[in-house]
């Protein structure tokens, strides 16, 4: 079998003008994950990443922590959905930037609703594919791994939406379950699949073994 390590990007810049940029903590999370892989003797025969800046920065941090170099295969199907477009599809009025716990809860309530309607086909977020099209981009990456990396270790860096879609696809989960998976994925969380040329099997979901140490509780983030 091969092993696929599917990693969410490090903490980005939620609430800032440019979300697609790792925070200083996000950089440290990424490097520490690479150091963990190195201590475990894990090496990667294949590198794949979405094309967003936070994906490339996370991969660079992981490789820095491992003391290795490498260029990934760019895969646009691993890019995140546009959360602003998803929310606007069910709440056309402009939203202010969240600045309080209640504002954050309201933001994510709308996001859940928008995701559910997008997945059901009752909402069409502007500039985005259908849910079936989005899922096809994620499934295509899984197909590529199975076809080209049997018996190897593969690292994929992506975002919460595609990772949840991948897990939901492999488990044949309901849309609601897939949304719940999406909302729980932590920054630099590691989801592991075993795979053969025919199928993927989920081994673990959303682990943070690199942050399992005293004093690192405040390194655990969700955005």
Short mmCIF file of C-alpha atoms in Angstrom, two decimals, residues 2-188:
data_model
loop_
_atom_site.label_atom_id
_atom_site.label_comp_id
_atom_site.label_asym_id
_atom_site.label_seq_id
_atom_site.Cartn_x
_atom_site.Cartn_y
_atom_site.Cartn_z
CA UNK A 2 0.90 3.65 -0.28
CA UNK A 3 0.26 6.36 2.31
CA UNK A 4 -1.25 9.75 1.56
CA UNK A 5 -0.73 12.54 4.09
CA UNK A 6 -3.31 15.25 3.45
CA UNK A 7 -2.40 18.44 5.36
CA UNK A 8 -4.41 21.60 5.85
CA UNK A 9 -2.44 24.82 5.53
CA UNK A 10 -1.08 26.63 8.57
CA UNK A 11 -2.97 29.47 10.21
CA UNK A 12 -3.77 32.09 7.60
CA UNK A 13 -4.91 35.69 8.10
CA UNK A 14 -8.63 35.43 8.82
CA UNK A 15 -10.21 38.87 9.17
CA UNK A 16 -7.32 40.63 7.40
CA UNK A 17 -7.49 42.25 3.97
CA UNK A 18 -5.52 39.31 2.52
CA UNK A 19 -6.51 35.98 4.05
CA UNK A 20 -4.27 34.04 1.66
CA UNK A 21 -1.11 34.61 3.67
CA UNK A 22 0.23 32.54 6.56
CA UNK A 23 0.46 34.28 9.89
CA UNK A 24 3.68 34.08 11.84
CA UNK A 25 2.12 31.27 13.88
CA UNK A 26 1.08 29.51 10.67
CA UNK A 27 4.71 29.52 9.57
CA UNK A 28 5.81 28.01 12.88
CA UNK A 29 3.09 25.35 12.72
CA UNK A 30 4.30 24.32 9.27
CA UNK A 31 7.97 24.10 10.20
CA UNK A 32 7.15 22.11 13.33
CA UNK A 33 5.14 19.61 11.27
CA UNK A 34 8.14 19.15 9.00
CA UNK A 35 10.37 18.58 12.02
CA UNK A 36 7.91 15.94 13.22
CA UNK A 37 7.99 14.14 9.88
CA UNK A 38 11.79 14.19 9.97
CA UNK A 39 11.92 12.75 13.51
CA UNK A 40 9.57 9.97 12.45
CA UNK A 41 11.76 9.12 9.46
CA UNK A 42 8.93 9.90 7.05
CA UNK A 43 10.00 10.95 3.56
CA UNK A 44 7.82 11.78 0.59
CA UNK A 45 8.06 10.37 -2.90
CA UNK A 46 5.45 12.80 -4.21
CA UNK A 47 4.46 16.37 -3.36
CA UNK A 48 1.15 17.87 -4.47
CA UNK A 49 -0.36 21.21 -3.44
CA UNK A 50 -3.16 23.58 -4.27
CA UNK A 51 -2.07 26.76 -6.02
CA UNK A 52 -3.00 29.23 -3.28
CA UNK A 53 -0.24 31.17 -1.55
CA UNK A 54 -0.99 29.64 1.84
CA UNK A 55 -0.62 26.16 0.36
CA UNK A 56 2.81 26.92 -1.07
CA UNK A 57 3.94 28.68 2.12
CA UNK A 58 2.83 25.73 4.24
CA UNK A 59 4.64 23.25 2.02
CA UNK A 60 7.77 25.41 2.12
CA UNK A 61 7.64 25.43 5.93
CA UNK A 62 7.21 21.66 6.09
CA UNK A 63 10.16 21.10 3.78
CA UNK A 64 12.22 23.58 5.81
CA UNK A 65 11.46 21.62 8.97
CA UNK A 66 12.42 18.38 7.23
CA UNK A 67 15.65 19.87 5.90
CA UNK A 68 14.62 18.95 2.37
CA UNK A 69 13.84 20.65 -0.92
CA UNK A 70 11.23 19.82 -3.50
CA UNK A 71 8.77 21.18 -6.04
CA UNK A 72 5.13 20.10 -5.86
CA UNK A 73 2.74 19.20 -8.59
CA UNK A 74 0.30 22.12 -8.68
CA UNK A 75 -3.33 20.99 -8.52
CA UNK A 76 -6.02 23.67 -8.80
CA UNK A 77 -8.68 21.17 -7.78
CA UNK A 78 -7.21 21.29 -4.27
CA UNK A 79 -7.93 25.01 -3.88
CA UNK A 80 -10.48 26.15 -1.33
CA UNK A 81 -13.99 27.24 -2.22
CA UNK A 82 -14.71 30.97 -2.02
CA UNK A 83 -16.33 31.32 1.39
CA UNK A 84 -17.43 34.90 0.70
CA UNK A 85 -19.22 33.78 -2.47
CA UNK A 86 -20.83 30.88 -0.59
CA UNK A 87 -22.16 33.22 2.09
CA UNK A 88 -23.29 35.84 -0.45
CA UNK A 89 -25.34 33.18 -2.23
CA UNK A 90 -27.62 32.93 0.84
CA UNK A 91 -27.04 36.38 2.39
CA UNK A 92 -26.69 39.00 -0.37
CA UNK A 93 -26.31 41.94 2.03
CA UNK A 94 -22.67 42.85 2.77
CA UNK A 95 -21.25 41.48 6.00
CA UNK A 96 -18.91 43.45 8.20
CA UNK A 97 -15.62 41.83 9.09
CA UNK A 98 -16.17 39.64 12.20
CA UNK A 99 -14.90 41.44 15.29
CA UNK A 100 -16.63 39.66 18.18
CA UNK A 101 -17.47 36.08 19.21
CA UNK A 102 -21.11 36.55 18.14
CA UNK A 103 -20.04 37.98 14.77
CA UNK A 104 -17.81 34.95 14.19
CA UNK A 105 -20.65 32.58 15.12
CA UNK A 106 -22.98 34.41 12.73
CA UNK A 107 -20.35 34.16 9.96
CA UNK A 108 -20.04 30.40 10.35
CA UNK A 109 -23.80 29.86 10.65
CA UNK A 110 -24.18 31.54 7.26
CA UNK A 111 -21.27 29.54 5.86
CA UNK A 112 -22.87 26.26 6.94
CA UNK A 113 -26.16 27.29 5.36
CA UNK A 114 -24.46 28.36 2.15
CA UNK A 115 -22.46 25.15 1.93
CA UNK A 116 -25.59 23.04 2.46
CA UNK A 117 -27.46 24.88 -0.30
CA UNK A 118 -24.48 24.74 -2.67
CA UNK A 119 -24.10 21.01 -2.12
CA UNK A 120 -27.83 20.50 -2.66
CA UNK A 121 -27.76 22.47 -5.89
CA UNK A 122 -30.16 25.14 -4.62
CA UNK A 123 -27.52 27.90 -4.52
CA UNK A 124 -24.93 28.86 -7.13
CA UNK A 125 -22.12 30.92 -5.59
CA UNK A 126 -20.78 33.44 -8.06
CA UNK A 127 -17.60 32.41 -9.84
CA UNK A 128 -17.60 28.90 -8.40
CA UNK A 129 -18.22 25.49 -9.93
CA UNK A 130 -21.11 23.31 -8.89
CA UNK A 131 -20.49 21.10 -5.88
CA UNK A 132 -20.13 18.16 -8.26
CA UNK A 133 -17.46 20.07 -10.17
CA UNK A 134 -15.62 21.00 -6.97
CA UNK A 135 -15.70 17.40 -5.77
CA UNK A 136 -14.43 16.19 -9.14
CA UNK A 137 -11.32 18.35 -8.73
CA UNK A 138 -10.60 16.77 -5.36
CA UNK A 139 -11.37 13.24 -6.54
CA UNK A 140 -9.09 13.79 -9.50
CA UNK A 141 -6.19 14.40 -7.14
CA UNK A 142 -6.99 11.18 -5.27
CA UNK A 143 -7.16 9.31 -8.58
CA UNK A 144 -3.78 10.73 -9.59
CA UNK A 145 -2.19 9.54 -6.34
CA UNK A 146 -3.54 6.02 -6.75
CA UNK A 147 -2.48 5.82 -10.40
CA UNK A 148 1.03 7.20 -9.97
CA UNK A 149 2.26 6.57 -6.43
CA UNK A 150 1.32 3.03 -5.40
CA UNK A 151 3.62 1.87 -2.60
CA UNK A 152 4.90 5.41 -1.94
CA UNK A 153 4.40 8.20 0.58
CA UNK A 154 2.67 11.28 -0.81
CA UNK A 155 2.22 14.68 0.84
CA UNK A 156 -0.71 16.83 -0.27
CA UNK A 157 -1.21 20.36 1.09
CA UNK A 158 -4.66 21.84 0.67
CA UNK A 159 -7.50 23.51 2.60
CA UNK A 160 -10.35 22.47 4.86
CA UNK A 161 -13.00 22.28 2.15
CA UNK A 162 -11.12 19.93 -0.20
CA UNK A 163 -9.88 17.78 2.68
CA UNK A 164 -13.42 17.40 4.03
CA UNK A 165 -14.61 16.63 0.49
CA UNK A 166 -11.92 13.96 0.14
CA UNK A 167 -12.85 12.29 3.43
CA UNK A 168 -16.55 12.52 2.68
CA UNK A 169 -15.97 11.06 -0.79
CA UNK A 170 -13.96 8.11 0.51
CA UNK A 171 -16.46 7.40 3.31
CA UNK A 172 -19.54 8.15 1.19
CA UNK A 173 -20.61 10.59 3.89
CA UNK A 174 -23.73 12.75 3.74
CA UNK A 175 -23.46 16.45 2.81
CA UNK A 176 -24.20 17.43 6.42
CA UNK A 177 -21.46 15.14 7.72
CA UNK A 178 -19.03 16.57 5.17
CA UNK A 179 -19.82 20.10 6.36
CA UNK A 180 -19.20 19.05 9.96
CA UNK A 181 -15.84 17.56 8.95
CA UNK A 182 -14.99 20.84 7.21
CA UNK A 183 -15.75 22.92 10.30
CA UNK A 184 -13.48 20.79 12.52
CA UNK A 185 -10.28 20.67 10.47
CA UNK A 186 -7.41 22.39 12.26
CA UNK A 187 -4.46 24.26 10.81
CA UNK A 188 -1.70 21.81 9.79
#
